[in-house]
Tab-separated table of C-alpha atoms and ligand atoms in Angstrom:
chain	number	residue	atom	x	y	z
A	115	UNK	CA	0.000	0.000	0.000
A	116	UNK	CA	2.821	2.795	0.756
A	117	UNK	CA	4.546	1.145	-2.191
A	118	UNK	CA	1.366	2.413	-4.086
A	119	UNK	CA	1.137	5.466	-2.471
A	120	UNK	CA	4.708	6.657	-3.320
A	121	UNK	CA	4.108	6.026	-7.154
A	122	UNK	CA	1.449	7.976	-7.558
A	123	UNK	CA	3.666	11.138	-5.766
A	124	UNK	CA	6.452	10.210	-8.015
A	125	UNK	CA	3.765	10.384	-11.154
A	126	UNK	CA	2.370	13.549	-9.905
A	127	UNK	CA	6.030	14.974	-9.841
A	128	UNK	CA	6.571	13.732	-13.419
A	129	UNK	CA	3.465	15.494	-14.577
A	130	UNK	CA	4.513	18.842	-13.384
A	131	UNK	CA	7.677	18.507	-14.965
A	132	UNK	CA	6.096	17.563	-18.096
A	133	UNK	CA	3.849	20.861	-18.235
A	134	UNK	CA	7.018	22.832	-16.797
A	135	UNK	CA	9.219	21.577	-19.689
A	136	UNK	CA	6.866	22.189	-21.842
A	137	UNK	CA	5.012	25.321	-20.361
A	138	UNK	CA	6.036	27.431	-23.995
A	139	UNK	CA	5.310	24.496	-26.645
A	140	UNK	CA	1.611	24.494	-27.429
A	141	UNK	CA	1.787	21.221	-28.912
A	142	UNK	CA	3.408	19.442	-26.462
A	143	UNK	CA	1.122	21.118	-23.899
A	144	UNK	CA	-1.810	20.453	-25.646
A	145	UNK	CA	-0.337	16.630	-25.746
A	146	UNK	CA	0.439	16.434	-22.370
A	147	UNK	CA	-3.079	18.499	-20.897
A	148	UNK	CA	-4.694	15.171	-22.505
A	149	UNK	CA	-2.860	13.092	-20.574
A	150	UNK	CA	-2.063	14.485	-17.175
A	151	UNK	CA	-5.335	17.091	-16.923
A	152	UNK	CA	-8.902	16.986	-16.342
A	153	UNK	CA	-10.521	17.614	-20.262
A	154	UNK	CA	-13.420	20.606	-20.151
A	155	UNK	CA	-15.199	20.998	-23.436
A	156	UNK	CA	-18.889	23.130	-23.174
A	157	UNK	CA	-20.759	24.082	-25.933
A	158	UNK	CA	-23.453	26.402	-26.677
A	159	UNK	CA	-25.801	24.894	-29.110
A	160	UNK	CA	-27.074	27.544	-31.861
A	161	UNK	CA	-30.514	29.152	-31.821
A	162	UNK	CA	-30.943	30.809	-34.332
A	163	UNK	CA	-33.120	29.387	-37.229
A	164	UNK	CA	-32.463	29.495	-40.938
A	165	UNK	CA	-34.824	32.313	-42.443
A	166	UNK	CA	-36.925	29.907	-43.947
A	167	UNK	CA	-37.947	28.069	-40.742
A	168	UNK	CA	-41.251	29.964	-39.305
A	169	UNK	CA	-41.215	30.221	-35.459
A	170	UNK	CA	-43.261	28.049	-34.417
A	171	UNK	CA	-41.637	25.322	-35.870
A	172	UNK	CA	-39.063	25.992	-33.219
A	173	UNK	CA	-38.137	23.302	-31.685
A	174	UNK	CA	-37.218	22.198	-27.959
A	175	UNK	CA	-34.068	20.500	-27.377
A	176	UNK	CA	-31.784	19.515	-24.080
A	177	UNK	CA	-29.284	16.931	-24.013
A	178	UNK	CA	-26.746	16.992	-21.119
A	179	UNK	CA	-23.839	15.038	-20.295
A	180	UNK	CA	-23.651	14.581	-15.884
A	181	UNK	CA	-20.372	13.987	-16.241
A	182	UNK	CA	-19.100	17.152	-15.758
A	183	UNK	CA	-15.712	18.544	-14.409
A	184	UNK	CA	-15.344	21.834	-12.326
A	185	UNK	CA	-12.297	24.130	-12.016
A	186	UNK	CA	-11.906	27.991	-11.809
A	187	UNK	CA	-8.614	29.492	-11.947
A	188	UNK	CA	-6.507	30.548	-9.028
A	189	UNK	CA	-7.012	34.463	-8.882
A	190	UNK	CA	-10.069	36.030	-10.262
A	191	UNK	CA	-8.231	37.492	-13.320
A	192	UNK	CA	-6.843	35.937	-16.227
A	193	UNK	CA	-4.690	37.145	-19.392
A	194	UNK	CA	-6.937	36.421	-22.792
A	195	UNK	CA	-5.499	37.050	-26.235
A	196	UNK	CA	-8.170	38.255	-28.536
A	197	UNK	CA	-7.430	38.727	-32.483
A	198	UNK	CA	-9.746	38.335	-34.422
A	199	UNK	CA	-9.683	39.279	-37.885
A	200	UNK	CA	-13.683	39.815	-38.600
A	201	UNK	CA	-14.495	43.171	-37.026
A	202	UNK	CA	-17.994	41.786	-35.521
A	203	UNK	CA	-15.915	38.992	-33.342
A	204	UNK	CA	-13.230	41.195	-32.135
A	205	UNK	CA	-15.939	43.971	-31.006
A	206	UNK	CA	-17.996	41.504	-29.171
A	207	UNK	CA	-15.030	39.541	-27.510
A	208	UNK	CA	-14.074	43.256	-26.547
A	209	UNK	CA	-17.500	44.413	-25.251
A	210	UNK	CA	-17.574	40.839	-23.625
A	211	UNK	CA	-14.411	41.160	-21.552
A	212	UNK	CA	-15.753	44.912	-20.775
A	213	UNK	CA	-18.903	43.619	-19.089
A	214	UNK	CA	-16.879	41.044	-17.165
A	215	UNK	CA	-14.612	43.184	-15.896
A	216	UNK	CA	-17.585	45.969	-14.703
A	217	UNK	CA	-19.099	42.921	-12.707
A	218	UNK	CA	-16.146	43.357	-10.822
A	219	UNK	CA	-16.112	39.715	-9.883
A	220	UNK	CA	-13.673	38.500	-12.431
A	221	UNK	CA	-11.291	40.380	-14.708
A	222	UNK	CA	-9.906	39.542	-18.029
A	223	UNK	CA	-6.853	41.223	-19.203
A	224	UNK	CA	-5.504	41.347	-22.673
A	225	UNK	CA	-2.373	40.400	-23.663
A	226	UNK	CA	-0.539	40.115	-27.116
A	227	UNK	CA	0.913	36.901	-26.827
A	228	UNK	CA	-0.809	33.888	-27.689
A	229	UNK	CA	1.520	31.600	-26.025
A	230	UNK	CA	1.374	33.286	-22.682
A	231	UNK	CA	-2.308	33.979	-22.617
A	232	UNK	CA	-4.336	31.798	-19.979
A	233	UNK	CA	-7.299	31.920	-22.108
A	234	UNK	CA	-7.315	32.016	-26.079
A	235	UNK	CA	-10.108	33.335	-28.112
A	236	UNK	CA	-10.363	32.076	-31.548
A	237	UNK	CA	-13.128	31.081	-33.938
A	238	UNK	CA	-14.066	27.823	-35.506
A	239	UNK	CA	-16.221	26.848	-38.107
A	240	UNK	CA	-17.839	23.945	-38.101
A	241	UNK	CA	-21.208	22.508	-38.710
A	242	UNK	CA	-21.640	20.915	-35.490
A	243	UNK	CA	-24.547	23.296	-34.017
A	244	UNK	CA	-22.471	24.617	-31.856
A	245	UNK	CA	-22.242	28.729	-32.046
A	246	UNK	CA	-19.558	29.155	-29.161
A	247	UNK	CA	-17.528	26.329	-27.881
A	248	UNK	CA	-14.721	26.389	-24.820
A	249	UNK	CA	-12.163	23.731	-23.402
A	250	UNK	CA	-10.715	24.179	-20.177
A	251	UNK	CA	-7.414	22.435	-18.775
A	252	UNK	CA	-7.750	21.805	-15.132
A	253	UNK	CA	-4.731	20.530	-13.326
A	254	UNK	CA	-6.554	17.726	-11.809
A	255	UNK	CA	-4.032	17.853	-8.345
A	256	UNK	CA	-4.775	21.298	-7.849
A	257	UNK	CA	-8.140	21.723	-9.438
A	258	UNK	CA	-6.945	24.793	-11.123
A	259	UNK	CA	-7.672	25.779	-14.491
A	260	UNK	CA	-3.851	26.021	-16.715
A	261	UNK	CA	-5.502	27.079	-19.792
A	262	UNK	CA	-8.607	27.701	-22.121
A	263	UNK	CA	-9.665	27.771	-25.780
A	264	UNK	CA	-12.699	29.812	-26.339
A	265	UNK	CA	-13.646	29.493	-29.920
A	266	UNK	CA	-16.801	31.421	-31.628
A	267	UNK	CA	-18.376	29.516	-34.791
A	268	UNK	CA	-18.322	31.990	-37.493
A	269	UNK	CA	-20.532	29.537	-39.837
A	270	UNK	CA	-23.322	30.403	-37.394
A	271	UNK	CA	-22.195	33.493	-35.752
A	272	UNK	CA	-21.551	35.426	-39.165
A	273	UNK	CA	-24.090	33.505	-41.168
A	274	UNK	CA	-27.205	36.007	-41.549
A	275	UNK	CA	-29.847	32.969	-42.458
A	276	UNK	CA	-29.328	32.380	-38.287
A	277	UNK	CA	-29.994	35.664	-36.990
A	278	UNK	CA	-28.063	36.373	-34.724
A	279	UNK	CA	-28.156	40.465	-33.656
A	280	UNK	CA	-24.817	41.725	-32.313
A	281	UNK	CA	-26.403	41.635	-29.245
A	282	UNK	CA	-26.623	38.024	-28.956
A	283	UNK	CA	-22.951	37.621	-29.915
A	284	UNK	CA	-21.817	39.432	-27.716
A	285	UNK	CA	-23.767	37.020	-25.217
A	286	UNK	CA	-22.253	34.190	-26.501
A	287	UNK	CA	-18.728	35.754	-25.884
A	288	UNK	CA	-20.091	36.045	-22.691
A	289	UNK	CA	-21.463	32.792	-21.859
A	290	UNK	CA	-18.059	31.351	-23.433
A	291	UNK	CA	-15.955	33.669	-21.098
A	292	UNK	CA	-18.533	32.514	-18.357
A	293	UNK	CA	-17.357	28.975	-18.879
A	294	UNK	CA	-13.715	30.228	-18.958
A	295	UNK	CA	-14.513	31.313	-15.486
A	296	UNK	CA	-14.908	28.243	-14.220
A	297	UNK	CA	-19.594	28.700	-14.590
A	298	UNK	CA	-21.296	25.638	-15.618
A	299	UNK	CA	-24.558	26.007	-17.210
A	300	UNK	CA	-28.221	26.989	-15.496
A	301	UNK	CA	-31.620	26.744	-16.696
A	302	UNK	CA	-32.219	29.807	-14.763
A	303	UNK	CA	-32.214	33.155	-16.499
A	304	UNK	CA	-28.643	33.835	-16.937
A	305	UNK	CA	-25.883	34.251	-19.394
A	306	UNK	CA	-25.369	30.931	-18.565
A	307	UNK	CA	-28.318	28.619	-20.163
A	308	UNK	CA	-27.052	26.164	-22.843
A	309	UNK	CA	-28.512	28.197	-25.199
A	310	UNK	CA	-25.765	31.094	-24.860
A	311	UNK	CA	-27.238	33.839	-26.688
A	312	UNK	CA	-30.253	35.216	-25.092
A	313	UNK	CA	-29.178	36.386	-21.911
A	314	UNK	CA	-26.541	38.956	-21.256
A	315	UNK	CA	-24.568	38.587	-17.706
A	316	UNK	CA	-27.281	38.690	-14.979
A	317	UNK	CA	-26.976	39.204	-10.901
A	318	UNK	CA	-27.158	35.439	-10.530
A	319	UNK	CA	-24.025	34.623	-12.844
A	320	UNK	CA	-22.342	37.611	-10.899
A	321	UNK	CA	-23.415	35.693	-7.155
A	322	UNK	CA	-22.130	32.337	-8.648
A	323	UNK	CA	-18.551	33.804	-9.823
A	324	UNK	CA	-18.368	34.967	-6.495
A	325	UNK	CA	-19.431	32.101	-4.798
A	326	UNK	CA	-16.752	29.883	-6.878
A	327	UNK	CA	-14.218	31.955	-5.931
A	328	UNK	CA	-14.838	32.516	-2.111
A	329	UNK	CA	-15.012	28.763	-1.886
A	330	UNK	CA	-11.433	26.484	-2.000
A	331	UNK	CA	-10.571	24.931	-5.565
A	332	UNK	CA	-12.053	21.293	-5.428
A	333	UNK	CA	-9.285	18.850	-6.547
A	334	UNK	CA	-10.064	15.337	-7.076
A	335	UNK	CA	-7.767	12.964	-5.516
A	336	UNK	CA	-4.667	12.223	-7.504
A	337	UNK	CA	-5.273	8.449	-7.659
A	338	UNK	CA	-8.496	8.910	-9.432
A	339	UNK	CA	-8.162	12.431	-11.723
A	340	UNK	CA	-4.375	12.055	-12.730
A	341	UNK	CA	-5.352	10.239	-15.828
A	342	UNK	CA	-9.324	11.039	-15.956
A	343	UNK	CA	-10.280	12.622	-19.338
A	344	UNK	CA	-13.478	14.299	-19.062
A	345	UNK	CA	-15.867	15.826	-21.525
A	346	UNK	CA	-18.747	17.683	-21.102
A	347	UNK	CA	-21.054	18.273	-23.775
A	348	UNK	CA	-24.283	20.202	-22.834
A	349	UNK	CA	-26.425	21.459	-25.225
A	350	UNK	CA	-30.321	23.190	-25.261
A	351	UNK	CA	-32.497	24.856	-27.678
B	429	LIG	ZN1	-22.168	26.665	-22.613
């Protein structure tokens, strides 16, 4: 049993030399995240219609994975590199950061480099009904976040047969950045729903950034997480 015991320290110490070797190669770090971290990925399912769908064919849907993993970073601020070529992204990732940081519960700051940024924000686009996705690392010893990929889905976001008003970007930068935070998702109204885009930041997403971060990081025991992968899918309307 202390045999046991003393190879899982010597595997935990092996893991955090792995990210620290490779703290400045994104590949490598992405390679090693899979291994040695806790895998976040949330969606936020589009809601928009094609033009040619009338409203009341709208339908209902909710599918949720339980099998979710939690992490929030260690400070409530984080460094977030935002370039985005298409003016309508970068002004709502900008405008999204802004209302963050006037919660005053959490505060982005920008930085220029991509390789040293804690969060990334970059756009995908995929047909996979997903208008705003986000993967979060989470050192699974610590239960701290290492790193995030926020990506907005330009073949829905920038597509005008979906509808989506500036507005409602700007909400899904904000429910992405929410889960970048460390927020899961809420039926409640709140930027949070799995639908992403029709709420903008509310007093009850403000209360629950707060709460996560008055409360201690929740790390899963190292003989269970070091090797868990993890993804969440959860997806509504
Ligand atoms: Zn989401």
């Amino acid at each position: 049993m202390r045999r046991f015991f003393s190879t899982i320290m010597l595997y935990a110490v092996i893991l955090i030399g792995f990210s620290w070797v490779y703290h400045n190669n994104d590949n490598a770090r992405a390679a090693v995240n899979r291994i040695a971290y806790n895998f976040q990925q949330l969606k936020s399912r589009v809601t928009g219609q094609k033009a040619t769908t009338t409203a009341s064919a709208k339908t209902q849907q909710t599918s949720s994975d339980s099998d979710s993993v939690s992490g929030r970073w260690k400070k409530t601020t984080a460094t977030v590199y935002v370039s985005y070529e298409n003016q309508t992204l970068q002004q709502a990732a900008l405008d999204a950061i802004a209302k963050w940081n006037a919660t005053g519960s959490f505060k982005f700051t920008q930085t220029s480099s991509r390789k040293n940024a804690d969060i990334v924000m970059t756009t995908m686009s995929k047909d996979n009904d997903a208008a705003g996705m986000t993967q979060m690392s989470v050192d699974s010893l610590t239960g701290y976040f290492v790193h995030g990929m926020v990506y907005l889905n330009t073949a829905y976001l920038l597509d005008p047969s979906y509808g989506y008003t500036m507005e409602r970007i700007v909400n899904t930068a904000e429910h992405e950045l929410g889960h970048a935070i460390g927020l899961q998702h809420t039926n409640d109204i709140s930027v949070m729903q799995p639908a992403g885009s029709l709420y903008t930041i509310q007093q009850r997403d403000i209360d629950a950034v707060n709460e996560l971060y008055s409360s201690q990081a929740s790390s899963s025991s190292a003989t269970s997480s070091s090797i868990k992968t993890s993804t969440q899918n959860v997806a509504a309307n």
